[in-house]
Short mmCIF file of C-alpha atoms in Angstrom, two decimals:
data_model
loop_
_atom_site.label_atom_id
_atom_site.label_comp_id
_atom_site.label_asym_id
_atom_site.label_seq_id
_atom_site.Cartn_x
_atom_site.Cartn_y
_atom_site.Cartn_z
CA UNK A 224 0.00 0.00 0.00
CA UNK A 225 3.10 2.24 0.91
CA UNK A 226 4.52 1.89 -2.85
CA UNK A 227 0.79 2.65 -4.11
CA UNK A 228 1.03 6.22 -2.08
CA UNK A 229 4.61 6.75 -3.18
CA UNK A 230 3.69 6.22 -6.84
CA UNK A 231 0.19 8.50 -6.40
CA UNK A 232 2.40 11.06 -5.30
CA UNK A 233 4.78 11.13 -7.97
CA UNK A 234 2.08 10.93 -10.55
CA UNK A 235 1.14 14.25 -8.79
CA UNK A 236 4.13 15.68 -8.91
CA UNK A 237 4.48 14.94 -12.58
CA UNK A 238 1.10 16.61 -13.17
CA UNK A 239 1.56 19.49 -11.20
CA UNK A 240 5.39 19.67 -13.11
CA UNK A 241 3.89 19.61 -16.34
CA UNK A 242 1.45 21.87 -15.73
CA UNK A 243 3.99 24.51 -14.51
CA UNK A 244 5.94 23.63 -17.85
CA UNK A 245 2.75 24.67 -20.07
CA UNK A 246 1.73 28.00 -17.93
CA UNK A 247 5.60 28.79 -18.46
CA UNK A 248 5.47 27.77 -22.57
CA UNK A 249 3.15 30.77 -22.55
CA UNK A 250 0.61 29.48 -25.23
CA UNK A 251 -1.24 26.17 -22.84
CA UNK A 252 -3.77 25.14 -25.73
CA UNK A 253 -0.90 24.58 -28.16
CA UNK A 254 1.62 22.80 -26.40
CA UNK A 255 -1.24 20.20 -25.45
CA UNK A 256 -2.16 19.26 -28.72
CA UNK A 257 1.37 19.41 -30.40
CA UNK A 258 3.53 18.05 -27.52
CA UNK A 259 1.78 15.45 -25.26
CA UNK A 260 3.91 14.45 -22.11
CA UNK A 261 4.25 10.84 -21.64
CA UNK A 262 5.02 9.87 -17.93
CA UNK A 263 5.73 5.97 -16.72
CA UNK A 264 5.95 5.78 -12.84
CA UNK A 265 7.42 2.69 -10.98
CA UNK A 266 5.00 1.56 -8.44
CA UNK A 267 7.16 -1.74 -8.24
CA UNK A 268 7.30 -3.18 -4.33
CA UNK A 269 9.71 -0.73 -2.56
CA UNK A 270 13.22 -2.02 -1.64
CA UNK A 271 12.84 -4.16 -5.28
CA UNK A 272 15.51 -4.15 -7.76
CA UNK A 273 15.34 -0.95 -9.92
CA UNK A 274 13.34 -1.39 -13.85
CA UNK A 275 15.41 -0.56 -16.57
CA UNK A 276 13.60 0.88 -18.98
CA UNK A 277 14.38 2.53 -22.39
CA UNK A 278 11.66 4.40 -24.81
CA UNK A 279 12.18 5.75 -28.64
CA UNK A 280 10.14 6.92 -31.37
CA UNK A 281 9.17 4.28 -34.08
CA UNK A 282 11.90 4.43 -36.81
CA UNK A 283 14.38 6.38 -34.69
CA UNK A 284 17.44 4.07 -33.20
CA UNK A 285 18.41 6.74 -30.32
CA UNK A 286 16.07 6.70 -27.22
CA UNK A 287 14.49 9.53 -25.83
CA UNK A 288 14.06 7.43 -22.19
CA UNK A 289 16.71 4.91 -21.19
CA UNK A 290 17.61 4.40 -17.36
CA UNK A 291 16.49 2.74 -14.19
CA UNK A 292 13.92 3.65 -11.94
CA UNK A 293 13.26 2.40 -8.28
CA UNK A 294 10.37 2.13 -6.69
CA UNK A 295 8.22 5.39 -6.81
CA UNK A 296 10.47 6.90 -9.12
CA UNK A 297 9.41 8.39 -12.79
CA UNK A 298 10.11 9.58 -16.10
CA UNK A 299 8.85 11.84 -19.11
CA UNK A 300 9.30 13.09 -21.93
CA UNK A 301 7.79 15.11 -25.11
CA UNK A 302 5.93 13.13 -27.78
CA UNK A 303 5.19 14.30 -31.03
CA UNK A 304 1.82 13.53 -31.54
CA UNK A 305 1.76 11.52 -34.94
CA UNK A 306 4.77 9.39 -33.79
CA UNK A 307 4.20 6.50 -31.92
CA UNK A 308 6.35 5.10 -29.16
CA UNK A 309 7.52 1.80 -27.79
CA UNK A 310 8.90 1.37 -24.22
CA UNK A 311 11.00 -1.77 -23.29
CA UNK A 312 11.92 -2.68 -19.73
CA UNK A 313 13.86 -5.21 -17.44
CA UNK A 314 12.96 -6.06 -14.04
CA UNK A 315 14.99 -8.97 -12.31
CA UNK A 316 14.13 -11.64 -14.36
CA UNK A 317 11.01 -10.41 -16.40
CA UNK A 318 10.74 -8.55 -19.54
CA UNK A 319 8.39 -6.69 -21.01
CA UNK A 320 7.34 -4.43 -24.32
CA UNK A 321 4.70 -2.15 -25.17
CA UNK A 322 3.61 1.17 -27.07
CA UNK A 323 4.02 3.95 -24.53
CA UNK A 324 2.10 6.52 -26.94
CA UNK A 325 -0.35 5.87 -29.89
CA UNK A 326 -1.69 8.54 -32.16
CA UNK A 327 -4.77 6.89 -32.81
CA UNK A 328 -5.18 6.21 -29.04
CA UNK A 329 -4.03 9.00 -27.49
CA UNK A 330 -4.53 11.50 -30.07
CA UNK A 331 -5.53 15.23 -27.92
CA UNK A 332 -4.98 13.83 -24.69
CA UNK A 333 -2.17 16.52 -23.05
CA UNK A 334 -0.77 13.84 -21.09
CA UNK A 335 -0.40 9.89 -21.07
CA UNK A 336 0.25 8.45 -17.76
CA UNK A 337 1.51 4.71 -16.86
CA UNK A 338 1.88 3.22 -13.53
CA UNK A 339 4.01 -0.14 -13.68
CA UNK A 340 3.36 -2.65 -10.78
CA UNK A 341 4.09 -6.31 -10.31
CA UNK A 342 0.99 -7.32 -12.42
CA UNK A 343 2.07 -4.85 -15.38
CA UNK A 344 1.72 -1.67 -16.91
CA UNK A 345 -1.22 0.52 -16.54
CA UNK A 346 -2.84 3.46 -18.57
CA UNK A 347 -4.61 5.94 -17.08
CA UNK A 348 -7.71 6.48 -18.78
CA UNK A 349 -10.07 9.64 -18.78
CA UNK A 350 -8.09 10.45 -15.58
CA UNK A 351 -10.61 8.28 -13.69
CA UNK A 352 -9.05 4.68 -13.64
CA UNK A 353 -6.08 2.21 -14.71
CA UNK A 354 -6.36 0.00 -17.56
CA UNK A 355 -3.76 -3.03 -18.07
CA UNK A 356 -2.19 -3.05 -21.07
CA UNK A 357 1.31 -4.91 -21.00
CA UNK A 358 2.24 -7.48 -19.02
CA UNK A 359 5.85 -8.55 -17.47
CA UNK A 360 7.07 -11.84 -19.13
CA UNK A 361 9.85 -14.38 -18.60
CA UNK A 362 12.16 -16.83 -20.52
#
């Protein structure tokens, strides 16, 4: 329940981060549409080995996310909203893939926010509940 907290907390950090970021860009309306903000939070059991993780645009060979996150920590970055991105990550001995950002699916939306637990990785939907959508795997 702890990590659950942690990772709530974080998420509202991350909100409350990004929007500081679009007040500051000076035109909010804009900079939702064109540049949605992809977050992925580890709410993995605290104490747990940290999740790699490493994000890049489809067709593009350099990341725009790679390194490891503990438990309750996050990431973000910029999409461009017609690319879509897949997200890759290790934890201990599971494995997992799956696209971070879809234009067809997240087309409009300002940001896209994932939550990554034991069970898997979970999409925030109309900022109301979670929704699995990846799962960890192993050999």
């Amino acid at each position: 329940m702890t990590s659950l907290r942690v990772s709530l907390l974080l998420l509202v950090l991350l909100t409350v981060s990004y929007a500081s970021a679009r007040k500051l860009s000076g035109n909010t309306e804009e900079a939702m549409v064109d540049e949605p903000v992809v977050s992925v939070v580890s709410a993995l059991p605290k104490g747990s080995q940290a999740m790699q993780i490493r994000c890049k645009r489809d067709g593009s060979a350099a990341a725009v996310i790679d390194q490891a996150l503990s438990a309750g920590q996050g990431c973000s970055w910029a999409a461009t909203k017609k690319a879509l991105y897949r997200c890759e990550a290790v934890w201990a001995r599971k494995f997992a893939a799956w696209e971070a950002f879809q234009p067809s699916r997240d087309a409009g939306q300002g940001r896209v926010l994932w939550r990554v637990t034991e069970e898997g990785f979970f999409l925030r939907v109309n900022g109301t509940g979670w929704v699995r959508k990846a799962v960890w795997e192993t050999e």
